[in-house]
PDB file of C-alpha atoms (C1' of nucleotides) in Angstrom:
ATOM      1  CA  MET A 174      34.276 -31.920 143.735  1.00 54.00           C
ATOM      2  CA  PRO A 175      33.530 -28.331 143.021  1.00 72.00           C
ATOM      3  CA  GLU A 176      33.114 -26.469 146.294  1.00 87.00           C
ATOM      4  CA  LEU A 177      34.536 -23.005 146.840  1.00 92.00           C
ATOM      5  CA  ALA A 178      38.227 -23.918 146.853  1.00 91.00           C
ATOM      6  CA  GLU A 179      37.975 -26.232 143.843  1.00 91.00           C
ATOM      7  CA  VAL A 180      36.016 -23.569 141.973  1.00 94.00           C
ATOM      8  CA  GLU A 181      38.750 -21.017 142.657  1.00 94.00           C
ATOM      9  CA  LEU A 182      41.357 -23.470 141.408  1.00 93.00           C
ATOM     10  CA  ALA A 183      39.380 -24.110 138.209  1.00 94.00           C
ATOM     11  CA  ARG A 184      38.938 -20.394 137.578  1.00 95.00           C
ATOM     12  CA  ARG A 185      42.656 -19.778 137.930  1.00 95.00           C
ATOM     13  CA  LEU A 186      43.444 -22.485 135.404  1.00 94.00           C
ATOM     14  CA  TRP A 187      41.932 -20.358 132.640  1.00 96.00           C
ATOM     15  CA  ASP A 188      44.088 -17.343 133.627  1.00 97.00           C
ATOM     16  CA  VAL A 189      46.651 -18.510 131.082  1.00 96.00           C
ATOM     17  CA  GLY A 190      44.143 -17.496 128.412  1.00 97.00           C
ATOM     18  CA  ARG A 191      43.745 -13.882 129.566  1.00 97.00           C
ATOM     19  CA  GLY A 192      44.520 -11.431 126.779  1.00 97.00           C
ATOM     20  CA  GLY A 193      44.007 -14.051 124.099  1.00 97.00           C
ATOM     21  CA  VAL A 194      41.622 -13.445 121.209  1.00 98.00           C
ATOM     22  CA  ILE A 195      38.805 -15.960 120.846  1.00 98.00           C
ATOM     23  CA  GLU A 196      38.564 -17.046 117.233  1.00 97.00           C
ATOM     24  CA  SER A 197      35.693 -19.464 117.531  1.00 96.00           C
ATOM     25  CA  LEU A 198      33.456 -21.366 119.914  1.00 95.00           C
ATOM     26  CA  SER A 199      32.400 -24.987 120.078  1.00 93.00           C
ATOM     27  CA  THR A 200      29.179 -25.587 121.963  1.00 93.00           C
ATOM     28  CA  SER A 201      26.721 -28.392 122.567  1.00 92.00           C
ATOM     29  CA  PRO A 202      23.568 -26.316 122.052  1.00 90.00           C
ATOM     30  CA  LYS A 203      21.078 -28.894 123.196  1.00 89.00           C
ATOM     31  CA  VAL A 204      22.752 -29.730 126.456  1.00 92.00           C
ATOM     32  CA  ARG A 205      21.047 -28.554 129.613  1.00 93.00           C
ATOM     33  CA  VAL A 206      24.024 -26.469 130.793  1.00 95.00           C
ATOM     34  CA  PHE A 207      22.984 -23.794 128.254  1.00 95.00           C
ATOM     35  CA  ARG A 208      19.344 -23.574 129.361  1.00 93.00           C
ATOM     36  CA  GLY A 209      18.153 -19.991 129.102  1.00 92.00           C
ATOM     37  CA  VAL A 210      21.163 -18.822 127.058  1.00 95.00           C
ATOM     38  CA  ASP A 211      20.695 -17.204 123.642  1.00 95.00           C
ATOM     39  CA  LEU A 212      23.546 -19.074 122.031  1.00 95.00           C
ATOM     40  CA  ARG A 213      23.626 -16.983 118.862  1.00 96.00           C
ATOM     41  CA  ALA A 214      23.993 -13.767 120.829  1.00 96.00           C
ATOM     42  CA  PHE A 215      26.515 -15.459 123.104  1.00 97.00           C
ATOM     43  CA  GLU A 216      28.651 -16.535 120.182  1.00 97.00           C
ATOM     44  CA  ARG A 217      28.335 -13.156 118.474  1.00 97.00           C
ATOM     45  CA  ALA A 218      29.555 -11.405 121.627  1.00 97.00           C
ATOM     46  CA  LEU A 219      32.480 -13.716 122.345  1.00 98.00           C
ATOM     47  CA  VAL A 220      33.973 -14.424 118.932  1.00 98.00           C
ATOM     48  CA  GLY A 221      36.641 -11.830 118.202  1.00 98.00           C
ATOM     49  CA  SER A 222      36.747 -10.697 121.829  1.00 98.00           C
ATOM     50  CA  VAL A 223      39.447 -11.080 124.467  1.00 98.00           C
ATOM     51  CA  LEU A 224      39.232 -12.792 127.844  1.00 98.00           C
ATOM     52  CA  LEU A 225      39.951  -9.919 130.230  1.00 98.00           C
ATOM     53  CA  SER A 226      39.545 -11.192 133.772  1.00 97.00           C
ATOM     54  CA  SER A 227      37.642 -13.568 135.985  1.00 97.00           C
ATOM     55  CA  ALA A 228      36.453 -13.993 139.542  1.00 97.00           C
ATOM     56  CA  ALA A 229      34.951 -16.692 141.726  1.00 96.00           C
ATOM     57  CA  HIS A 230      32.392 -16.276 144.486  1.00 96.00           C
ATOM     58  CA  GLY A 231      31.302 -19.419 146.263  1.00 95.00           C
ATOM     59  CA  LYS A 232      30.558 -21.907 143.505  1.00 95.00           C
ATOM     60  CA  GLN A 233      29.869 -19.221 140.898  1.00 96.00           C
ATOM     61  CA  MET A 234      32.437 -17.964 138.412  1.00 97.00           C
ATOM     62  CA  LEU A 235      32.413 -14.830 136.265  1.00 97.00           C
ATOM     63  CA  PHE A 236      34.476 -14.294 133.112  1.00 97.00           C
ATOM     64  CA  ARG A 237      34.702 -10.860 131.488  1.00 98.00           C
ATOM     65  CA  PHE A 238      35.250 -10.318 127.765  1.00 98.00           C
ATOM     66  CA  GLY A 239      36.070  -7.152 125.844  1.00 98.00           C
ATOM     67  CA  PRO A 240      37.067  -5.948 122.373  1.00 97.00           C
ATOM     68  CA  ALA A 241      40.729  -5.492 123.334  1.00 96.00           C
ATOM     69  CA  PRO A 242      42.998  -6.284 126.314  1.00 95.00           C
ATOM     70  CA  ASP A 243      42.889  -2.722 127.656  1.00 94.00           C
ATOM     71  CA  ALA A 244      39.247  -1.980 126.823  1.00 96.00           C
ATOM     72  CA  PRO A 245      36.315  -2.234 129.228  1.00 96.00           C
ATOM     73  CA  PRO A 246      34.271  -5.438 129.097  1.00 97.00           C
ATOM     74  CA  HIS A 247      31.344  -5.780 126.724  1.00 97.00           C
ATOM     75  CA  ALA A 248      30.129  -9.243 127.723  1.00 97.00           C
ATOM     76  CA  HIS A 249      30.096 -11.550 130.719  1.00 97.00           C
ATOM     77  CA  MET A 250      29.900 -15.282 131.101  1.00 97.00           C
ATOM     78  CA  GLY A 251      28.986 -17.134 134.275  1.00 97.00           C
ATOM     79  CA  LEU A 252      29.979 -20.740 134.913  1.00 97.00           C
ATOM     80  CA  HIS A 253      28.743 -23.107 137.577  1.00 96.00           C
ATOM     81  CA  LEU A 254      30.375 -26.532 137.696  1.00 95.00           C
ATOM     82  CA  GLY A 255      27.406 -28.383 139.137  1.00 94.00           C
ATOM     83  CA  MET A 256      28.311 -31.839 140.414  1.00 91.00           C
ATOM     84  CA  GLN A 257      31.041 -33.009 138.064  1.00 90.00           C
ATOM     85  CA  GLY A 258      31.959 -30.030 135.925  1.00 94.00           C
ATOM     86  CA  ASP A 259      35.572 -28.970 135.405  1.00 93.00           C
ATOM     87  CA  LEU A 260      37.689 -26.500 133.464  1.00 95.00           C
ATOM     88  CA  LEU A 261      40.619 -27.639 131.340  1.00 93.00           C
ATOM     89  CA  VAL A 262      43.241 -26.038 129.101  1.00 93.00           C
ATOM     90  CA  ALA A 263      44.794 -27.537 125.980  1.00 90.00           C
ATOM     91  CA  GLU A 264      47.992 -25.839 124.827  1.00 90.00           C
ATOM     92  CA  PRO A 265      48.679 -25.585 121.090  1.00 87.00           C
ATOM     93  CA  GLY A 266      50.853 -28.257 119.575  1.00 73.00           C
ATOM     94  CA  ALA A 267      50.809 -30.421 122.646  1.00 62.00           C
ATOM     95  CA  PRO A 268      48.605 -33.478 122.419  1.00 58.00           C
ATOM     96  CA  GLU A 269      45.427 -32.887 124.352  1.00 55.00           C
ATOM     97  CA  PRO A 270      46.001 -34.177 127.856  1.00 47.00           C
ATOM     98  CA  TRP A 271      42.630 -35.891 127.817  1.00 46.00           C
ATOM     99  CA  GLU A 272      40.646 -38.038 125.502  1.00 47.00           C
ATOM    100  CA  ARG A 273      38.445 -35.868 123.354  1.00 54.00           C
ATOM    101  CA  GLY A 274      35.247 -35.877 125.325  1.00 71.00           C
ATOM    102  CA  LYS A 275      31.671 -35.863 124.262  1.00 81.00           C
ATOM    103  CA  HIS A 276      31.010 -33.820 127.394  1.00 91.00           C
ATOM    104  CA  ASP A 277      33.173 -30.858 126.471  1.00 94.00           C
ATOM    105  CA  HIS A 278      30.148 -28.603 126.117  1.00 94.00           C
ATOM    106  CA  LEU A 279      31.986 -25.325 125.661  1.00 96.00           C
ATOM    107  CA  VAL A 280      35.390 -24.802 124.062  1.00 95.00           C
ATOM    108  CA  LEU A 281      36.890 -21.334 123.519  1.00 96.00           C
ATOM    109  CA  HIS A 282      39.380 -21.605 120.661  1.00 95.00           C
ATOM    110  CA  GLN A 283      41.965 -18.863 121.060  1.00 97.00           C
ATOM    111  CA  ARG A 284      44.250 -17.412 118.429  1.00 96.00           C
ATOM    112  CA  GLY A 285      47.412 -19.478 118.416  1.00 95.00           C
ATOM    113  CA  GLY A 286      45.614 -22.697 119.154  1.00 94.00           C
ATOM    114  CA  ARG A 287      45.002 -22.726 122.884  1.00 95.00           C
ATOM    115  CA  LYS A 288      41.650 -24.165 123.935  1.00 94.00           C
ATOM    116  CA  LEU A 289      39.755 -23.318 127.112  1.00 96.00           C
ATOM    117  CA  VAL A 290      37.367 -26.155 127.867  1.00 95.00           C
ATOM    118  CA  PHE A 291      34.318 -26.501 130.099  1.00 95.00           C
ATOM    119  CA  ARG A 292      33.516 -30.177 130.591  1.00 94.00           C
ATOM    120  CA  ASP A 293      30.519 -31.550 132.470  1.00 94.00           C
ATOM    121  CA  THR A 294      29.536 -35.195 132.195  1.00 92.00           C
ATOM    122  CA  ARG A 295      26.410 -34.919 134.305  1.00 91.00           C
ATOM    123  CA  HIS A 296      25.033 -31.684 132.833  1.00 93.00           C
ATOM    124  CA  PHE A 297      24.281 -30.255 136.277  1.00 93.00           C
ATOM    125  CA  GLY A 298      26.494 -27.263 135.597  1.00 95.00           C
ATOM    126  CA  ARG A 299      25.329 -24.042 134.050  1.00 96.00           C
ATOM    127  CA  VAL A 300      26.487 -21.365 131.628  1.00 96.00           C
ATOM    128  CA  LEU A 301      25.129 -17.824 132.053  1.00 96.00           C
ATOM    129  CA  PHE A 302      25.473 -15.028 129.533  1.00 97.00           C
ATOM    130  CA  HIS A 303      25.147 -11.305 130.117  1.00 96.00           C
ATOM    131  CA  PRO A 304      25.821  -8.761 127.372  1.00 95.00           C
ATOM    132  CA  GLY A 305      26.845  -5.316 128.587  1.00 93.00           C
ATOM    133  CA  ALA A 306      29.598  -3.445 130.364  1.00 95.00           C
ATOM    134  CA  GLU A 307      28.475  -3.842 133.968  1.00 94.00           C
ATOM    135  CA  ASP A 308      28.722  -6.918 136.135  1.00 94.00           C
ATOM    136  CA  PRO A 309      25.445  -8.822 135.775  1.00 95.00           C
ATOM    137  CA  ALA A 310      22.765  -8.811 138.478  1.00 92.00           C
ATOM    138  CA  TRP A 311      23.223 -12.508 139.195  1.00 93.00           C
ATOM    139  CA  TRP A 312      26.809 -11.711 140.134  1.00 95.00           C
ATOM    140  CA  ARG A 313      26.193  -8.535 142.148  1.00 94.00           C
ATOM    141  CA  ASP A 314      23.388 -10.141 144.153  1.00 92.00           C
ATOM    142  CA  LEU A 315      25.406 -13.055 145.497  1.00 94.00           C
ATOM    143  CA  PRO A 316      25.345 -13.416 149.297  1.00 95.00           C
ATOM    144  CA  PRO A 317      28.326 -12.116 151.294  1.00 95.00           C
ATOM    145  CA  ASN A 318      31.488 -14.153 151.071  1.00 95.00           C
ATOM    146  CA  LEU A 319      32.139 -16.290 154.151  1.00 96.00           C
ATOM    147  CA  LEU A 320      35.475 -14.556 154.741  1.00 96.00           C
ATOM    148  CA  SER A 321      34.020 -11.057 154.376  1.00 96.00           C
ATOM    149  CA  GLY A 322      33.111  -8.742 157.217  1.00 97.00           C
ATOM    150  CA  GLU A 323      29.445  -9.096 156.330  1.00 96.00           C
ATOM    151  CA  PHE A 324      29.353 -12.715 157.418  1.00 96.00           C
ATOM    152  CA  THR A 325      28.971 -12.084 161.141  1.00 97.00           C
ATOM    153  CA  THR A 326      27.978 -14.196 164.147  1.00 97.00           C
ATOM    154  CA  LYS A 327      24.839 -12.092 164.268  1.00 97.00           C
ATOM    155  CA  ALA A 328      23.951 -12.880 160.656  1.00 96.00           C
ATOM    156  CA  LEU A 329      24.670 -16.548 161.314  1.00 97.00           C
ATOM    157  CA  GLY A 330      22.522 -16.559 164.463  1.00 97.00           C
ATOM    158  CA  ALA A 331      19.612 -14.911 162.664  1.00 97.00           C
ATOM    159  CA  PHE A 332      19.766 -17.449 159.865  1.00 97.00           C
ATOM    160  CA  LEU A 333      19.913 -20.392 162.282  1.00 97.00           C
ATOM    161  CA  THR A 334      16.858 -19.005 164.064  1.00 97.00           C
ATOM    162  CA  ARG A 335      14.939 -18.672 160.823  1.00 96.00           C
ATOM    163  CA  ARG A 336      15.788 -22.281 159.930  1.00 96.00           C
ATOM    164  CA  LYS A 337      15.399 -23.461 163.506  1.00 96.00           C
ATOM    165  CA  ARG A 338      13.831 -26.850 162.810  1.00 95.00           C
ATOM    166  CA  ALA A 339      16.056 -27.883 159.908  1.00 95.00           C
ATOM    167  CA  PRO A 340      19.120 -30.072 160.614  1.00 96.00           C
ATOM    168  CA  LEU A 341      22.408 -28.154 160.731  1.00 96.00           C
ATOM    169  CA  LYS A 342      23.722 -30.241 157.833  1.00 96.00           C
ATOM    170  CA  ALA A 343      20.925 -29.064 155.543  1.00 95.00           C
ATOM    171  CA  VAL A 344      21.288 -25.463 156.689  1.00 96.00           C
ATOM    172  CA  LEU A 345      25.028 -25.313 155.969  1.00 96.00           C
ATOM    173  CA  LEU A 346      24.305 -26.341 152.382  1.00 95.00           C
ATOM    174  CA  MET A 347      22.027 -23.344 151.782  1.00 95.00           C
ATOM    175  CA  GLN A 348      23.915 -21.146 149.327  1.00 94.00           C
ATOM    176  CA  GLU A 349      21.867 -18.063 150.195  1.00 95.00           C
ATOM    177  CA  ARG A 350      23.845 -17.869 153.459  1.00 96.00           C
ATOM    178  CA  PHE A 351      26.883 -20.114 152.941  1.00 96.00           C
ATOM    179  CA  PRO A 352      28.049 -19.520 149.380  1.00 95.00           C
ATOM    180  CA  GLY A 353      30.495 -22.188 148.281  1.00 95.00           C
ATOM    181  CA  ILE A 354      29.886 -24.735 151.026  1.00 95.00           C
ATOM    182  CA  GLY A 355      29.137 -28.203 149.690  1.00 94.00           C
ATOM    183  CA  ASN A 356      28.786 -31.641 151.116  1.00 93.00           C
ATOM    184  CA  TRP A 357      32.347 -32.216 152.232  1.00 91.00           C
ATOM    185  CA  MET A 358      32.850 -28.758 153.759  1.00 93.00           C
ATOM    186  CA  ALA A 359      29.573 -29.046 155.670  1.00 95.00           C
ATOM    187  CA  ASP A 360      30.678 -32.376 157.145  1.00 94.00           C
ATOM    188  CA  GLU A 361      34.119 -30.979 157.934  1.00 95.00           C
ATOM    189  CA  ILE A 362      32.644 -27.970 159.730  1.00 96.00           C
ATOM    190  CA  LEU A 363      30.239 -30.017 161.862  1.00 96.00           C
ATOM    191  CA  TRP A 364      32.968 -32.495 162.733  1.00 96.00           C
ATOM    192  CA  ARG A 365      35.389 -29.776 163.825  1.00 96.00           C
ATOM    193  CA  ALA A 366      32.653 -28.044 165.808  1.00 97.00           C
ATOM    194  CA  GLY A 367      31.617 -31.288 167.509  1.00 97.00           C
ATOM    195  CA  LEU A 368      28.010 -30.935 166.375  1.00 97.00           C
ATOM    196  CA  HIS A 369      25.781 -33.815 165.305  1.00 96.00           C
ATOM    197  CA  PRO A 370      24.545 -33.206 161.716  1.00 95.00           C
ATOM    198  CA  GLU A 371      20.912 -33.629 162.730  1.00 95.00           C
ATOM    199  CA  THR A 372      21.074 -30.992 165.444  1.00 96.00           C
ATOM    200  CA  PRO A 373      18.175 -28.562 164.872  1.00 96.00           C
ATOM    201  CA  ALA A 374      19.647 -25.265 163.742  1.00 96.00           C
ATOM    202  CA  GLY A 375      17.675 -23.300 166.314  1.00 96.00           C
ATOM    203  CA  SER A 376      18.946 -25.267 169.301  1.00 96.00           C
ATOM    204  CA  LEU A 377      22.414 -23.696 169.570  1.00 97.00           C
ATOM    205  CA  ASP A 378      23.124 -21.311 172.431  1.00 97.00           C
ATOM    206  CA  PRO A 379      25.030 -18.067 171.728  1.00 97.00           C
ATOM    207  CA  ALA A 380      28.401 -19.573 172.607  1.00 97.00           C
ATOM    208  CA  GLU A 381      27.777 -22.465 170.208  1.00 97.00           C
ATOM    209  CA  VAL A 382      26.743 -20.055 167.453  1.00 97.00           C
ATOM    210  CA  ALA A 383      29.984 -18.121 167.931  1.00 98.00           C
ATOM    211  CA  ASP A 384      31.936 -21.369 167.868  1.00 97.00           C
ATOM    212  CA  LEU A 385      30.200 -22.513 164.689  1.00 97.00           C
ATOM    213  CA  TRP A 386      30.943 -19.134 163.093  1.00 97.00           C
ATOM    214  CA  ARG A 387      34.651 -19.510 163.886  1.00 97.00           C
ATOM    215  CA  THR A 388      34.640 -23.035 162.501  1.00 97.00           C
ATOM    216  CA  VAL A 389      32.965 -21.991 159.232  1.00 97.00           C
ATOM    217  CA  ARG A 390      35.629 -19.330 158.777  1.00 96.00           C
ATOM    218  CA  ARG A 391      38.483 -21.656 159.696  1.00 95.00           C
ATOM    219  CA  VAL A 392      37.441 -24.445 157.343  1.00 94.00           C
ATOM    220  CA  THR A 393      36.889 -21.934 154.537  1.00 94.00           C
ATOM    221  CA  ARG A 394      40.265 -20.306 155.088  1.00 93.00           C
ATOM    222  CA  ASP A 395      42.020 -23.686 155.347  1.00 92.00           C
ATOM    223  CA  ALA A 396      40.377 -24.949 152.156  1.00 90.00           C
ATOM    224  CA  VAL A 397      41.415 -21.868 150.204  1.00 87.00           C
ATOM    225  CA  ARG A 398      44.923 -21.990 151.641  1.00 87.00           C
ATOM    226  CA  VAL A 399      45.600 -25.656 150.986  1.00 80.00           C
ATOM    227  CA  ILE A 400      44.522 -25.783 147.339  1.00 78.00           C
ATOM    228  CA  SER A 401      47.063 -26.076 144.544  1.00 75.00           C
ATOM    229  CA  PRO A 402      47.040 -28.116 141.346  1.00 72.00           C
ATOM    230  CA  ASP A 403      48.372 -31.150 143.217  1.00 72.00           C
ATOM    231  CA  TRP A 404      46.723 -30.541 146.555  1.00 71.00           C
ATOM    232  CA  LYS A 405      45.953 -33.207 149.059  1.00 75.00           C
ATOM    233  CA  TYR A 406      43.768 -32.994 152.113  1.00 80.00           C
ATOM    234  CA  PRO A 407      45.675 -33.414 155.369  1.00 86.00           C
ATOM    235  CA  ASP A 408      45.049 -36.700 157.173  1.00 89.00           C
ATOM    236  CA  SER A 409      44.082 -34.694 160.232  1.00 92.00           C
ATOM    237  CA  TRP A 410      40.922 -33.563 158.429  1.00 92.00           C
ATOM    238  CA  LEU A 411      37.753 -35.585 158.216  1.00 92.00           C
ATOM    239  CA  PHE A 412      37.773 -35.247 154.431  1.00 89.00           C
ATOM    240  CA  PRO A 413      40.195 -38.052 153.401  1.00 88.00           C
ATOM    241  CA  HIS A 414      38.364 -40.526 155.669  1.00 89.00           C
ATOM    242  CA  ARG A 415      34.751 -39.784 154.987  1.00 85.00           C
ATOM    243  CA  TRP A 416      34.270 -42.114 152.025  1.00 83.00           C
ATOM    244  CA  GLU A 417      36.372 -44.996 153.331  1.00 82.00           C
ATOM    245  CA  ASP A 418      34.420 -47.992 154.531  1.00 80.00           C
ATOM    246  CA  GLY A 419      35.463 -48.517 158.117  1.00 84.00           C
ATOM    247  CA  GLY A 420      36.989 -45.035 158.191  1.00 88.00           C
ATOM    248  CA  LYS A 421      38.326 -43.851 161.538  1.00 92.00           C
ATOM    249  CA  CYS A 422      37.919 -40.460 163.138  1.00 95.00           C
ATOM    250  CA  PRO A 423      41.307 -38.673 162.950  1.00 94.00           C
ATOM    251  CA  ARG A 424      40.686 -37.195 166.390  1.00 95.00           C
ATOM    252  CA  CYS A 425      39.494 -40.114 168.536  1.00 96.00           C
ATOM    253  CA  ARG A 426      40.204 -43.065 166.192  1.00 95.00           C
ATOM    254  CA  GLY A 427      36.613 -44.216 166.667  1.00 94.00           C
ATOM    255  CA  GLY A 428      34.536 -45.511 163.781  1.00 93.00           C
ATOM    256  CA  LEU A 429      32.867 -42.992 161.482  1.00 93.00           C
ATOM    257  CA  VAL A 430      29.226 -43.262 160.486  1.00 92.00           C
ATOM    258  CA  ARG A 431      27.647 -42.547 157.087  1.00 92.00           C
ATOM    259  CA  GLU A 432      23.947 -41.854 156.673  1.00 92.00           C
ATOM    260  CA  THR A 433      21.639 -39.585 154.754  1.00 92.00           C
ATOM    261  CA  VAL A 434      20.917 -36.313 156.541  1.00 94.00           C
ATOM    262  CA  GLY A 435      19.077 -33.464 154.882  1.00 91.00           C
ATOM    263  CA  GLY A 436      18.880 -35.570 151.736  1.00 90.00           C
ATOM    264  CA  ARG A 437      22.640 -35.917 151.388  1.00 92.00           C
ATOM    265  CA  THR A 438      25.147 -38.571 152.363  1.00 92.00           C
ATOM    266  CA  THR A 439      26.697 -37.367 155.588  1.00 94.00           C
ATOM    267  CA  CYS A 440      29.686 -38.635 157.526  1.00 94.00           C
ATOM    268  CA  TRP A 441      30.307 -37.964 161.189  1.00 95.00           C
ATOM    269  CA  CYS A 442      31.946 -39.324 164.335  1.00 95.00           C
ATOM    270  CA  PRO A 443      29.337 -40.471 166.860  1.00 95.00           C
ATOM    271  CA  ALA A 444      31.820 -40.070 169.716  1.00 96.00           C
ATOM    272  CA  CYS A 445      32.991 -36.536 168.870  1.00 96.00           C
ATOM    273  CA  GLN A 446      29.575 -35.396 167.584  1.00 96.00           C
ATOM    274  CA  PRO A 447      27.048 -36.877 170.021  1.00 95.00           C
ATOM    275  CA  ARG A 448      23.370 -36.519 169.322  1.00 92.00           C
ATOM    276  CA  ARG A 449      21.744 -34.049 171.670  1.00 83.00           C
ATOM    277  CA  LEU A 450      18.945 -34.876 173.998  1.00 66.00           C
ATOM    278  CA  SER A 451      15.912 -33.043 172.736  1.00 57.00           C
TER     279      SER A 451
ATOM    280  C1'  DA B 242      20.044 -54.753 136.699  1.00 96.14           C
ATOM    281  C1'  DT B 243      20.114 -51.710 140.446  1.00 96.14           C
ATOM    282  C1'  DT B 244      21.737 -48.262 143.287  1.00 96.14           C
ATOM    283  C1'  DC B 245      24.822 -44.721 144.204  1.00 96.14           C
ATOM    284  C1'  DT B 246      26.744 -39.807 143.506  1.00 96.14           C
ATOM    285  C1'  DT B 247      30.944 -33.706 145.866  1.00 96.14           C
ATOM    286  C1'  DG B 248      24.321 -29.462 143.372  1.00 96.14           C
ATOM    287  C1'  DT B 249      20.266 -26.882 142.578  1.00 96.14           C
ATOM    288  C1'  DT B 250      15.492 -26.081 141.676  1.00 96.14           C
ATOM    289  C1'  DG B 251      10.593 -26.446 141.715  1.00 96.14           C
ATOM    290  C1'  DC B 252       6.801 -28.204 143.841  1.00 96.14           C
ATOM    291  C1'  DA B 253       3.935 -30.345 147.547  1.00 96.14           C
ATOM    292  C1'  DT B 254       3.045 -30.213 152.176  1.00 96.14           C
ATOM    293  C1'  DC B 255       3.092 -28.604 156.542  1.00 96.14           C
TER     294       DC B 255
ATOM    295  C1'  DA C 196       3.649 -16.618 154.322  1.00 96.14           C
ATOM    296  C1'  DG C 197       7.341 -18.976 155.295  1.00 96.14           C
ATOM    297  C1'  DA C 198       9.786 -23.215 156.310  1.00 96.14           C
ATOM    298  C1'  DT C 199      10.778 -27.857 155.146  1.00 96.14           C
ATOM    299  C1'  DG C 200      11.447 -32.159 152.487  1.00 96.14           C
ATOM    300  C1'  DC C 201      11.874 -34.513 148.386  1.00 96.14           C
ATOM    301  C1'  DA C 202      11.801 -35.808 143.447  1.00 96.14           C
ATOM    302  C1'  DA C 203      13.856 -34.564 139.238  1.00 96.14           C
ATOM    303  C1'  DC C 204      17.494 -33.397 136.356  1.00 96.14           C
ATOM    304  C1'  DA C 205      21.932 -36.748 133.465  1.00 96.14           C
ATOM    305  C1'  DA C 206      25.471 -39.831 133.146  1.00 96.14           C
ATOM    306  C1'  DG C 207      28.618 -43.071 134.621  1.00 96.14           C
ATOM    307  C1'  DA C 208      30.595 -46.051 138.140  1.00 96.14           C
ATOM    308  C1'  DA C 209      30.317 -49.961 141.272  1.00 96.14           C
TER     309       DA C 209
END
DNA sequence: ATTCTTGTTGCATC
DNA sequence: AGATGCAACAAGAA
């Protein structure tokens, strides 16, 4: 379920490998996750180098590699987990905590035996490669983080106006404005804001835009705050109820509804999120 | 066997 | 031109 908080958790998992020399790579060259990557150049740049640092922005991750722990980077790798991708670590000596998978498309073998694994059964994820010392363009050009000062009510209002006829559910999934929001966060936001998922984006008044802005920030902050390796979503959120058949709204105890909106399965509470008269 | 899926992109249509 | 909607991508689960 890789949305922004899960992506941050996955990124952090590989922190244990920072400073370690990469002795070799295992890749599945023909798998779609490597589309557009020059694998020979990628391997040449990474083998013998050290994992220096990493960062996550929305659903995108960046890993920096250099010739030595205290040297500047000379190569960058981007990872996107797609629908089902995940990062794993296998410590040396210990039996691998998972069955050796045919979907482990990228394994960084570090000196000493630790393995950093990118697994993706559905191949919707993506590996990006950028040789060079500077952060790549695809990283620099990402839209402002939802918790940054650049994500303002004004920016939100302008975007909703531009997408005025699209349903709010579809608009919240647009990464160009809401980096890191996925299906569950979009449903959570609309539920907390009391907005029906099919509400046309352009129909909110200024007070509703401000309220939606606060809700986006609150759900984002809560998601980032609650994650840990053994995290669990509070029962007071919509999240743990949205896939249950006969699930009940944690606020009003009424029955939840599940239908496709904006091309995606969407869950909402008809009582708390009434459809507007248009 | 058929239908479903937590994401993104490219294309057709308005 | 820009906005919108949808099929396609791949694999496994129910």
